[in-house]
Amino acid sequence: MEVNTMRNSILELLRASGLEPVSGEKISEQLGVSRTAIWKHIQALKDEGYQIESVQKRGYILREAPNRLFPQEISSHLQTKWLGRSICYEDCVGSTNNVAKSIANAGCDNGLLVVAEEQGAGKGRLSRGWVSPHAKGIWFSVVLKPPFLPQEASKCTLLAAVAVVKAVNKIQGVNAAIKWPNDILLNGRKLVGILTEMNAEFGHINYVVIGTGINTHGEPEDYPEDVRDIAISVADVATEPFTRVELLADILKNMEELYELACEQGFTPVLEEWRKYSCTLGQEVKVIAPDMTCYGTAIDIDEEGLLIVKKTDGELEKVVAGGVSIRPAAAQNNAYA
Ligand code: BTN
């Protein structure tokens, strides 16, 4: 048995047993290796940060898993059928979106998850960067191969935003909302950013990479000064303990459900959910498109995910993602707006 598979099997046995010790003898019998080998694997797991207690003459108890998004940790919480069932984990990468794209280019299944503890060159929208300090957030990308047309790819971003906001709002004390199309705000500050990238041919999506960055435990000193006042973390407001791994598993479950719903029934049910969590609808907005700027009220989102703005002259304008910012009078005017 391969080393990682062996260690995962040991963890599974310990987890299944809860606070009841599992003897080295039982583990060695079940996995078909010597007790000395088991002891060595246990030491290695401890080195990885697993708190494993050795109870004399009785065996081992898993007291606590490390605060890491290790694939075996994600898998042990995952409730999906296909999303995140294949995982690429890195301690530090440039950008999970770039890693996901290169794996997808070489060929991968629908639902690959790329996750990192830290990104050295995290990418934001509009060529901005994304600050991704070590183990202070969830920085991940998923590869999807949706049966939508390329022009409908922005639907994936809306779907992802709903999946994330539903999961974070399950944590007590958190009440986040979606700012069209893909920011999730909390108390007017940025909690989550989503960057969707696509590889398509005429009329056909090869794959979409949805990259999501969630500030979970970031503190002011983790951010450069220009971001410090506009970023917020889940831990800043949560009134109950939560773990990154449980939150990620919950998001992936929501994402899979919404994706399947959109594939089976079209996008209407996803849009209905999106409207419920939107803080953009009903707001005064300033639309900044490459060729014009106008003001109006965001009144709805259409089937394609375009924002419908009623301009001050009464005319309706449909806005494509990337071209709208909340008017300073209604919200903060900052780098994320
Ligand atoms: C934005 O709001 O500008 C989008 C930010 C997206 C950040 C995430 S973090 C994981 C993934 N990898 C990246 O390089 N970017 C996205």
mmCIF file of C-alpha atoms and ligand atoms in Angstrom:
data_model
loop_
_atom_site.group_PDB
_atom_site.id
_atom_site.type_symbol
_atom_site.label_atom_id
_atom_site.label_comp_id
_atom_site.label_asym_id
_atom_site.label_seq_id
_atom_site.Cartn_x
_atom_site.Cartn_y
_atom_site.Cartn_z
ATOM 1 C CA MET A 1 0.000 0.000 0.000
ATOM 2 C CA GLU A 2 1.287 3.468 -0.891
ATOM 3 C CA VAL A 3 2.484 5.607 2.070
ATOM 4 C CA ASN A 4 -0.277 8.230 1.790
ATOM 5 C CA THR A 5 -2.973 5.606 1.347
ATOM 6 C CA MET A 6 -1.635 3.821 4.426
ATOM 7 C CA ARG A 7 -1.685 7.014 6.516
ATOM 8 C CA ASN A 8 -5.170 7.890 5.297
ATOM 9 C CA SER A 9 -6.367 4.412 6.271
ATOM 10 C CA ILE A 10 -4.878 4.830 9.749
ATOM 11 C CA LEU A 11 -6.623 8.201 10.103
ATOM 12 C CA GLU A 12 -9.913 6.655 8.947
ATOM 13 C CA LEU A 13 -9.649 3.933 11.578
ATOM 14 C CA LEU A 14 -8.859 6.476 14.302
ATOM 15 C CA ARG A 15 -11.661 8.800 13.208
ATOM 16 C CA ALA A 16 -14.199 5.979 13.101
ATOM 17 C CA SER A 17 -13.279 5.018 16.641
ATOM 18 C CA GLY A 18 -13.687 8.519 18.085
ATOM 19 C CA LEU A 19 -12.457 8.729 21.690
ATOM 20 C CA GLU A 20 -12.079 4.961 21.988
ATOM 21 C CA PRO A 21 -8.388 4.009 21.515
ATOM 22 C CA VAL A 22 -7.495 1.778 18.549
ATOM 23 C CA SER A 23 -4.708 -0.681 19.330
ATOM 24 C CA GLY A 24 -1.567 -0.860 17.216
ATOM 25 C CA GLU A 25 -2.305 -4.560 16.879
ATOM 26 C CA LYS A 26 -5.748 -3.967 15.392
ATOM 27 C CA ILE A 27 -4.420 -1.366 12.942
ATOM 28 C CA SER A 28 -1.561 -3.636 11.888
ATOM 29 C CA GLU A 29 -3.954 -6.558 11.353
ATOM 30 C CA GLN A 30 -6.393 -4.481 9.319
ATOM 31 C CA LEU A 31 -3.735 -2.902 7.134
ATOM 32 C CA GLY A 32 -1.467 -5.939 6.881
ATOM 33 C CA VAL A 33 1.748 -4.292 8.103
ATOM 34 C CA SER A 34 3.862 -4.634 11.254
ATOM 35 C CA ARG A 35 3.161 -2.717 14.454
ATOM 36 C CA THR A 36 6.548 -1.029 14.084
ATOM 37 C CA ALA A 37 5.509 0.254 10.672
ATOM 38 C CA ILE A 38 2.247 1.551 12.168
ATOM 39 C CA TRP A 39 4.208 3.304 14.930
ATOM 40 C CA LYS A 40 6.387 4.995 12.286
ATOM 41 C CA HIS A 41 3.331 6.179 10.337
ATOM 42 C CA ILE A 42 1.806 7.532 13.547
ATOM 43 C CA GLN A 43 5.017 9.506 14.225
ATOM 44 C CA ALA A 44 4.909 10.886 10.674
ATOM 45 C CA LEU A 45 1.265 11.938 11.109
ATOM 46 C CA LYS A 46 2.188 13.674 14.364
ATOM 47 C CA ASP A 47 4.937 15.518 12.477
ATOM 48 C CA GLU A 48 2.268 16.693 10.015
ATOM 49 C CA GLY A 49 0.384 18.225 12.949
ATOM 50 C CA TYR A 50 -2.080 15.477 13.872
ATOM 51 C CA GLN A 51 -2.539 15.297 17.620
ATOM 52 C CA ILE A 52 -2.543 11.568 18.258
ATOM 53 C CA GLU A 53 -2.509 10.404 21.836
ATOM 54 C CA SER A 54 -0.906 7.072 22.746
ATOM 55 C CA VAL A 55 -2.834 5.484 25.593
ATOM 56 C CA GLN A 56 -0.709 2.861 27.357
ATOM 57 C CA LYS A 57 -1.682 -0.716 26.487
ATOM 58 C CA ARG A 58 -4.838 0.498 24.727
ATOM 59 C CA GLY A 59 -3.724 2.208 21.544
ATOM 60 C CA TYR A 60 -4.118 5.501 19.749
ATOM 61 C CA ILE A 61 -6.730 8.276 19.821
ATOM 62 C CA LEU A 62 -6.973 11.054 17.248
ATOM 63 C CA ARG A 63 -7.445 14.172 19.356
ATOM 64 C CA GLU A 64 -7.218 16.849 16.702
ATOM 65 C CA ALA A 65 -6.470 17.230 13.017
ATOM 66 C CA PRO A 66 -4.104 20.024 11.971
ATOM 67 C CA ASN A 67 -5.493 23.264 10.625
ATOM 68 C CA ARG A 68 -4.595 22.304 7.078
ATOM 69 C CA LEU A 69 -6.650 21.633 3.979
ATOM 70 C CA PHE A 70 -4.968 18.267 3.391
ATOM 71 C CA PRO A 71 -6.800 16.164 0.774
ATOM 72 C CA GLN A 72 -7.535 13.435 3.344
ATOM 73 C CA GLU A 73 -9.130 16.053 5.616
ATOM 74 C CA ILE A 74 -11.259 17.471 2.810
ATOM 75 C CA SER A 75 -12.267 13.992 1.635
ATOM 76 C CA SER A 76 -13.277 12.921 5.117
ATOM 77 C CA HIS A 77 -15.773 15.823 5.274
ATOM 78 C CA LEU A 78 -16.875 15.815 1.645
ATOM 79 C CA GLN A 79 -20.494 14.976 0.822
ATOM 80 C CA THR A 80 -20.315 15.349 -2.937
ATOM 81 C CA LYS A 81 -20.576 12.771 -5.689
ATOM 82 C CA TRP A 82 -17.989 14.175 -8.112
ATOM 83 C CA LEU A 83 -16.984 17.711 -7.156
ATOM 84 C CA GLY A 84 -13.678 17.730 -5.276
ATOM 85 C CA ARG A 85 -13.276 13.976 -5.534
ATOM 86 C CA SER A 86 -9.967 14.583 -7.243
ATOM 87 C CA ILE A 87 -7.785 17.039 -5.320
ATOM 88 C CA CYS A 88 -4.516 18.804 -6.054
ATOM 89 C CA TYR A 89 -3.165 20.225 -2.779
ATOM 90 C CA GLU A 90 -0.163 22.534 -2.440
ATOM 91 C CA ASP A 91 1.200 24.343 0.563
ATOM 92 C CA CYS A 92 2.146 27.365 -1.519
ATOM 93 C CA VAL A 93 1.490 28.111 -5.189
ATOM 94 C CA GLY A 94 1.434 31.190 -7.381
ATOM 95 C CA SER A 95 -2.261 30.954 -8.214
ATOM 96 C CA THR A 96 -4.621 27.989 -7.830
ATOM 97 C CA ASN A 97 -6.393 29.174 -10.997
ATOM 98 C CA ASN A 98 -3.166 28.819 -12.978
ATOM 99 C CA VAL A 99 -2.488 25.372 -11.537
ATOM 100 C CA ALA A 100 -6.068 24.311 -12.346
ATOM 101 C CA LYS A 101 -5.749 25.587 -15.918
ATOM 102 C CA SER A 102 -2.530 23.712 -16.567
ATOM 103 C CA ILE A 103 -3.993 20.478 -15.178
ATOM 104 C CA ALA A 104 -7.153 21.017 -17.241
ATOM 105 C CA ASN A 105 -5.081 21.677 -20.373
ATOM 106 C CA ALA A 106 -3.343 18.340 -19.877
ATOM 107 C CA GLY A 107 -6.770 16.711 -19.363
ATOM 108 C CA CYS A 108 -8.795 16.189 -16.199
ATOM 109 C CA ASP A 109 -12.279 15.207 -15.110
ATOM 110 C CA ASN A 110 -15.153 17.549 -14.371
ATOM 111 C CA GLY A 111 -14.868 18.609 -10.722
ATOM 112 C CA LEU A 112 -11.115 18.735 -10.061
ATOM 113 C CA LEU A 113 -10.292 20.792 -6.957
ATOM 114 C CA VAL A 114 -7.031 22.708 -6.581
ATOM 115 C CA VAL A 115 -6.426 24.118 -3.123
ATOM 116 C CA ALA A 116 -3.464 25.836 -1.486
ATOM 117 C CA GLU A 117 -2.645 27.139 1.976
ATOM 118 C CA GLU A 118 -1.023 30.193 0.451
ATOM 119 C CA GLN A 119 -0.782 31.907 -2.922
ATOM 120 C CA GLY A 120 2.284 33.924 -3.782
ATOM 121 C CA ALA A 121 0.670 35.502 -6.839
ATOM 122 C CA GLY A 122 -3.081 35.193 -6.243
ATOM 123 C CA LYS A 123 -5.056 36.773 -9.058
ATOM 124 C CA GLY A 124 -8.044 39.063 -8.716
ATOM 125 C CA ARG A 125 -10.346 40.475 -11.346
ATOM 126 C CA LEU A 126 -9.224 43.228 -13.685
ATOM 127 C CA SER A 127 -5.554 42.191 -13.348
ATOM 128 C CA ARG A 128 -5.511 42.957 -9.648
ATOM 129 C CA GLY A 129 -3.774 40.751 -7.137
ATOM 130 C CA TRP A 130 -5.370 38.733 -4.370
ATOM 131 C CA VAL A 131 -3.698 38.609 -0.970
ATOM 132 C CA SER A 132 -3.661 34.988 0.205
ATOM 133 C CA PRO A 133 -1.768 34.562 3.498
ATOM 134 C CA HIS A 134 -0.800 31.107 4.745
ATOM 135 C CA ALA A 135 -3.735 29.144 6.269
ATOM 136 C CA LYS A 136 -5.661 32.384 6.834
ATOM 137 C CA GLY A 137 -8.242 31.714 4.165
ATOM 138 C CA ILE A 138 -9.543 29.206 1.671
ATOM 139 C CA TRP A 139 -7.886 29.717 -1.701
ATOM 140 C CA PHE A 140 -9.247 27.215 -4.192
ATOM 141 C CA SER A 141 -10.215 26.596 -7.796
ATOM 142 C CA VAL A 142 -12.521 24.047 -9.341
ATOM 143 C CA VAL A 143 -12.553 22.867 -12.931
ATOM 144 C CA LEU A 144 -16.023 22.477 -14.424
ATOM 145 C CA LYS A 145 -17.051 21.369 -17.876
ATOM 146 C CA PRO A 146 -20.562 22.801 -18.128
ATOM 147 C CA PRO A 147 -22.883 22.104 -21.028
ATOM 148 C CA PHE A 148 -23.541 25.859 -21.349
ATOM 149 C CA LEU A 149 -22.565 28.095 -24.248
ATOM 150 C CA PRO A 150 -19.403 30.188 -23.810
ATOM 151 C CA GLN A 151 -21.475 33.365 -23.514
ATOM 152 C CA GLU A 152 -23.275 31.803 -20.549
ATOM 153 C CA ALA A 153 -20.100 31.042 -18.601
ATOM 154 C CA SER A 154 -20.693 33.957 -16.225
ATOM 155 C CA LYS A 155 -23.542 31.854 -14.822
ATOM 156 C CA CYS A 156 -20.868 29.702 -13.196
ATOM 157 C CA THR A 157 -19.683 32.719 -11.224
ATOM 158 C CA LEU A 158 -23.192 33.485 -9.994
ATOM 159 C CA LEU A 159 -23.685 29.859 -9.064
ATOM 160 C CA ALA A 160 -20.404 29.827 -7.136
ATOM 161 C CA ALA A 161 -21.332 33.018 -5.289
ATOM 162 C CA VAL A 162 -24.613 31.465 -4.135
ATOM 163 C CA ALA A 163 -22.813 28.285 -3.036
ATOM 164 C CA VAL A 164 -20.320 30.266 -0.965
ATOM 165 C CA VAL A 165 -22.731 32.747 0.605
ATOM 166 C CA LYS A 166 -25.090 29.958 1.688
ATOM 167 C CA ALA A 167 -22.232 28.105 3.367
ATOM 168 C CA VAL A 168 -20.671 31.088 5.158
ATOM 169 C CA ASN A 169 -24.063 32.289 6.361
ATOM 170 C CA LYS A 170 -24.615 28.953 8.092
ATOM 171 C CA ILE A 171 -21.896 29.957 10.528
ATOM 172 C CA GLN A 172 -23.495 31.767 13.460
ATOM 173 C CA GLY A 173 -22.922 35.509 13.423
ATOM 174 C CA VAL A 174 -22.229 35.694 9.682
ATOM 175 C CA ASN A 175 -24.625 37.550 7.416
ATOM 176 C CA ALA A 176 -22.910 38.075 4.085
ATOM 177 C CA ALA A 177 -24.458 39.191 0.787
ATOM 178 C CA ILE A 178 -23.563 39.025 -2.882
ATOM 179 C CA LYS A 179 -22.519 42.141 -4.701
ATOM 180 C CA TRP A 180 -23.109 41.549 -8.397
ATOM 181 C CA PRO A 181 -21.627 39.659 -10.004
ATOM 182 C CA ASN A 182 -19.063 37.938 -7.864
ATOM 183 C CA ASP A 183 -18.081 39.654 -4.640
ATOM 184 C CA ILE A 184 -19.358 38.579 -1.281
ATOM 185 C CA LEU A 185 -19.503 41.394 1.214
ATOM 186 C CA LEU A 186 -19.916 41.412 4.950
ATOM 187 C CA ASN A 187 -20.628 44.655 6.780
ATOM 188 C CA GLY A 188 -19.784 46.426 3.515
ATOM 189 C CA ARG A 189 -16.323 44.847 3.396
ATOM 190 C CA LYS A 190 -14.941 42.213 1.079
ATOM 191 C CA LEU A 191 -15.107 38.674 2.420
ATOM 192 C CA VAL A 192 -14.890 36.645 -0.785
ATOM 193 C CA GLY A 193 -13.725 37.189 -4.346
ATOM 194 C CA ILE A 194 -14.387 34.919 -7.311
ATOM 195 C CA LEU A 195 -12.411 34.852 -10.526
ATOM 196 C CA THR A 196 -13.788 32.700 -13.323
ATOM 197 C CA GLU A 197 -11.616 31.884 -16.305
ATOM 198 C CA MET A 198 -12.673 29.961 -19.365
ATOM 199 C CA ASN A 199 -11.148 27.906 -22.147
ATOM 200 C CA ALA A 200 -13.598 27.707 -25.035
ATOM 201 C CA GLU A 201 -13.973 27.227 -28.728
ATOM 202 C CA PHE A 202 -16.695 28.696 -30.884
ATOM 203 C CA GLY A 203 -19.944 27.447 -29.352
ATOM 204 C CA HIS A 204 -18.318 25.097 -26.853
ATOM 205 C CA ILE A 205 -16.788 25.454 -23.394
ATOM 206 C CA ASN A 206 -13.755 23.194 -22.929
ATOM 207 C CA TYR A 207 -13.582 24.052 -19.263
ATOM 208 C CA VAL A 208 -14.237 26.782 -16.763
ATOM 209 C CA VAL A 209 -12.000 27.413 -13.762
ATOM 210 C CA ILE A 210 -13.816 29.011 -10.853
ATOM 211 C CA GLY A 211 -11.297 30.449 -8.423
ATOM 212 C CA THR A 212 -12.579 31.483 -5.034
ATOM 213 C CA GLY A 213 -10.775 33.297 -2.261
ATOM 214 C CA ILE A 214 -12.412 33.408 1.170
ATOM 215 C CA ASN A 215 -10.876 35.418 3.972
ATOM 216 C CA THR A 216 -11.487 33.215 6.977
ATOM 217 C CA HIS A 217 -8.874 34.087 9.577
ATOM 218 C CA GLY A 218 -6.969 37.052 8.121
ATOM 219 C CA GLU A 219 -5.961 39.775 10.565
ATOM 220 C CA PRO A 220 -5.134 43.394 9.725
ATOM 221 C CA GLU A 221 -1.381 42.725 9.696
ATOM 222 C CA ASP A 222 -1.904 40.027 7.040
ATOM 223 C CA TYR A 223 -3.053 42.599 4.504
ATOM 224 C CA PRO A 224 -1.230 45.462 2.831
ATOM 225 C CA GLU A 225 -2.442 48.878 3.951
ATOM 226 C CA ASP A 226 -4.618 49.564 0.904
ATOM 227 C CA VAL A 227 -6.638 46.403 1.525
ATOM 228 C CA ARG A 228 -6.665 46.456 5.347
ATOM 229 C CA ASP A 229 -9.734 48.657 5.687
ATOM 230 C CA ILE A 230 -11.781 46.950 3.018
ATOM 231 C CA ALA A 231 -11.185 43.279 3.802
ATOM 232 C CA ILE A 232 -12.991 41.285 6.472
ATOM 233 C CA SER A 233 -12.684 37.711 7.685
ATOM 234 C CA VAL A 234 -15.276 35.152 8.719
ATOM 235 C CA ALA A 235 -13.536 34.895 12.114
ATOM 236 C CA ASP A 236 -14.075 38.640 12.681
ATOM 237 C CA VAL A 237 -17.802 38.093 13.076
ATOM 238 C CA ALA A 238 -18.385 34.363 13.687
ATOM 239 C CA THR A 239 -19.866 33.669 17.094
ATOM 240 C CA GLU A 240 -19.209 29.934 16.955
ATOM 241 C CA PRO A 241 -16.059 27.967 16.125
ATOM 242 C CA PHE A 242 -15.700 26.818 12.523
ATOM 243 C CA THR A 243 -12.999 25.087 10.530
ATOM 244 C CA ARG A 244 -11.809 25.878 7.035
ATOM 245 C CA VAL A 245 -12.101 22.264 5.999
ATOM 246 C CA GLU A 246 -15.766 21.987 7.036
ATOM 247 C CA LEU A 247 -16.569 25.272 5.342
ATOM 248 C CA LEU A 248 -14.884 24.173 2.111
ATOM 249 C CA ALA A 249 -16.723 20.828 2.138
ATOM 250 C CA ASP A 250 -20.023 22.658 2.631
ATOM 251 C CA ILE A 251 -19.311 25.042 -0.245
ATOM 252 C CA LEU A 252 -18.459 22.170 -2.586
ATOM 253 C CA LYS A 253 -21.677 20.393 -1.642
ATOM 254 C CA ASN A 254 -23.712 23.531 -2.418
ATOM 255 C CA MET A 255 -21.819 24.064 -5.651
ATOM 256 C CA GLU A 256 -22.440 20.531 -6.866
ATOM 257 C CA GLU A 257 -26.142 20.755 -6.030
ATOM 258 C CA LEU A 258 -26.574 24.114 -7.775
ATOM 259 C CA TYR A 259 -24.570 22.966 -10.801
ATOM 260 C CA GLU A 260 -26.714 19.851 -11.191
ATOM 261 C CA LEU A 261 -29.858 21.921 -10.718
ATOM 262 C CA ALA A 262 -28.733 24.348 -13.448
ATOM 263 C CA CYS A 263 -27.881 21.469 -15.793
ATOM 264 C CA GLU A 264 -31.235 19.750 -15.200
ATOM 265 C CA GLN A 265 -33.674 22.648 -14.843
ATOM 266 C CA GLY A 266 -31.895 25.610 -16.365
ATOM 267 C CA PHE A 267 -30.658 28.607 -14.491
ATOM 268 C CA THR A 268 -33.939 29.999 -13.112
ATOM 269 C CA PRO A 269 -33.773 28.289 -9.670
ATOM 270 C CA VAL A 270 -30.143 29.380 -9.193
ATOM 271 C CA LEU A 271 -31.064 32.959 -10.080
ATOM 272 C CA GLU A 272 -33.887 32.896 -7.568
ATOM 273 C CA GLU A 273 -31.392 31.945 -4.876
ATOM 274 C CA TRP A 274 -28.962 34.595 -6.106
ATOM 275 C CA ARG A 275 -31.647 37.319 -5.807
ATOM 276 C CA LYS A 276 -32.297 36.303 -2.175
ATOM 277 C CA TYR A 277 -28.673 36.936 -1.243
ATOM 278 C CA SER A 278 -28.024 39.999 -3.389
ATOM 279 C CA CYS A 279 -27.152 43.357 -1.863
ATOM 280 C CA THR A 280 -26.970 44.961 -5.316
ATOM 281 C CA LEU A 281 -30.624 44.762 -6.337
ATOM 282 C CA GLY A 282 -32.471 47.927 -5.392
ATOM 283 C CA GLN A 283 -29.184 49.852 -5.097
ATOM 284 C CA GLU A 284 -28.150 52.981 -6.902
ATOM 285 C CA VAL A 285 -25.304 51.946 -9.189
ATOM 286 C CA LYS A 286 -22.811 53.557 -11.422
ATOM 287 C CA VAL A 287 -22.226 51.571 -14.590
ATOM 288 C CA ILE A 288 -18.746 51.883 -15.950
ATOM 289 C CA ALA A 289 -18.433 50.268 -19.373
ATOM 290 C CA PRO A 290 -15.488 50.756 -21.722
ATOM 291 C CA ASP A 291 -17.599 53.031 -23.924
ATOM 292 C CA MET A 292 -19.885 54.795 -21.446
ATOM 293 C CA THR A 293 -20.716 55.620 -17.857
ATOM 294 C CA CYS A 294 -24.263 55.934 -16.576
ATOM 295 C CA TYR A 295 -26.230 55.955 -13.347
ATOM 296 C CA GLY A 296 -29.349 54.096 -12.372
ATOM 297 C CA THR A 297 -30.947 51.529 -10.092
ATOM 298 C CA ALA A 298 -30.091 47.840 -10.283
ATOM 299 C CA ILE A 299 -33.533 46.267 -10.612
ATOM 300 C CA ASP A 300 -32.918 42.639 -11.544
ATOM 301 C CA ILE A 301 -30.686 40.034 -13.079
ATOM 302 C CA ASP A 302 -31.714 38.299 -16.305
ATOM 303 C CA GLU A 303 -31.549 34.646 -17.354
ATOM 304 C CA GLU A 304 -28.040 35.153 -18.706
ATOM 305 C CA GLY A 305 -26.835 36.652 -15.444
ATOM 306 C CA LEU A 306 -26.732 40.195 -16.821
ATOM 307 C CA LEU A 307 -27.602 42.994 -14.421
ATOM 308 C CA ILE A 308 -30.616 45.047 -15.455
ATOM 309 C CA VAL A 309 -30.195 48.695 -14.579
ATOM 310 C CA LYS A 310 -32.983 51.248 -14.845
ATOM 311 C CA LYS A 311 -31.176 54.398 -15.858
ATOM 312 C CA THR A 312 -32.121 57.835 -14.553
ATOM 313 C CA ASP A 313 -33.830 58.554 -17.908
ATOM 314 C CA GLY A 314 -36.024 55.453 -17.388
ATOM 315 C CA GLU A 315 -34.335 53.334 -20.061
ATOM 316 C CA LEU A 316 -33.192 49.815 -19.220
ATOM 317 C CA GLU A 317 -29.537 48.870 -19.637
ATOM 318 C CA LYS A 318 -28.219 45.318 -19.477
ATOM 319 C CA VAL A 319 -24.789 45.144 -17.947
ATOM 320 C CA VAL A 320 -22.225 42.412 -18.558
ATOM 321 C CA ALA A 321 -20.104 41.290 -15.587
ATOM 322 C CA GLY A 322 -17.025 43.422 -15.097
ATOM 323 C CA GLY A 323 -18.642 46.702 -15.990
ATOM 324 C CA VAL A 324 -20.477 47.877 -12.912
ATOM 325 C CA SER A 325 -19.490 49.520 -9.680
ATOM 326 C CA ILE A 326 -21.647 50.593 -6.765
ATOM 327 C CA ARG A 327 -22.032 54.356 -6.729
ATOM 328 C CA PRO A 328 -19.980 55.958 -3.935
ATOM 329 C CA ALA A 329 -23.105 57.585 -2.463
ATOM 330 C CA ALA A 330 -24.559 54.136 -1.760
ATOM 331 C CA ALA A 331 -21.454 52.306 -0.661
ATOM 332 C CA GLN A 332 -17.767 52.657 -0.086
ATOM 333 C CA ASN A 333 -15.751 53.775 -3.072
ATOM 334 C CA ASN A 334 -12.762 51.507 -2.876
ATOM 335 C CA ALA A 335 -10.485 49.371 -4.970
ATOM 336 C CA TYR A 336 -12.998 46.539 -4.883
ATOM 337 C CA ALA A 337 -16.012 48.620 -5.848
HETATM 338 C C1 BTN B 1 -11.638 39.335 -7.172
HETATM 339 O O1 BTN B 1 -12.513 39.658 -6.361
HETATM 340 O O2 BTN B 1 -10.964 40.191 -7.741
HETATM 341 C C2 BTN B 1 -11.425 37.873 -7.441
HETATM 342 C C3 BTN B 1 -10.464 37.239 -6.476
HETATM 343 C C4 BTN B 1 -10.298 35.755 -6.709
HETATM 344 C C5 BTN B 1 -9.261 35.130 -5.800
HETATM 345 C C6 BTN B 1 -9.205 33.636 -5.920
HETATM 346 S S1 BTN B 1 -8.190 32.896 -4.686
HETATM 347 C C7 BTN B 1 -8.228 31.368 -5.499
HETATM 348 C C8 BTN B 1 -8.153 31.648 -6.984
HETATM 349 N N1 BTN B 1 -6.787 31.738 -7.421
HETATM 350 C C9 BTN B 1 -6.462 32.966 -7.831
HETATM 351 O O3 BTN B 1 -5.349 33.315 -8.239
HETATM 352 N N2 BTN B 1 -7.527 33.768 -7.720
HETATM 353 C C10 BTN B 1 -8.685 33.076 -7.231
#
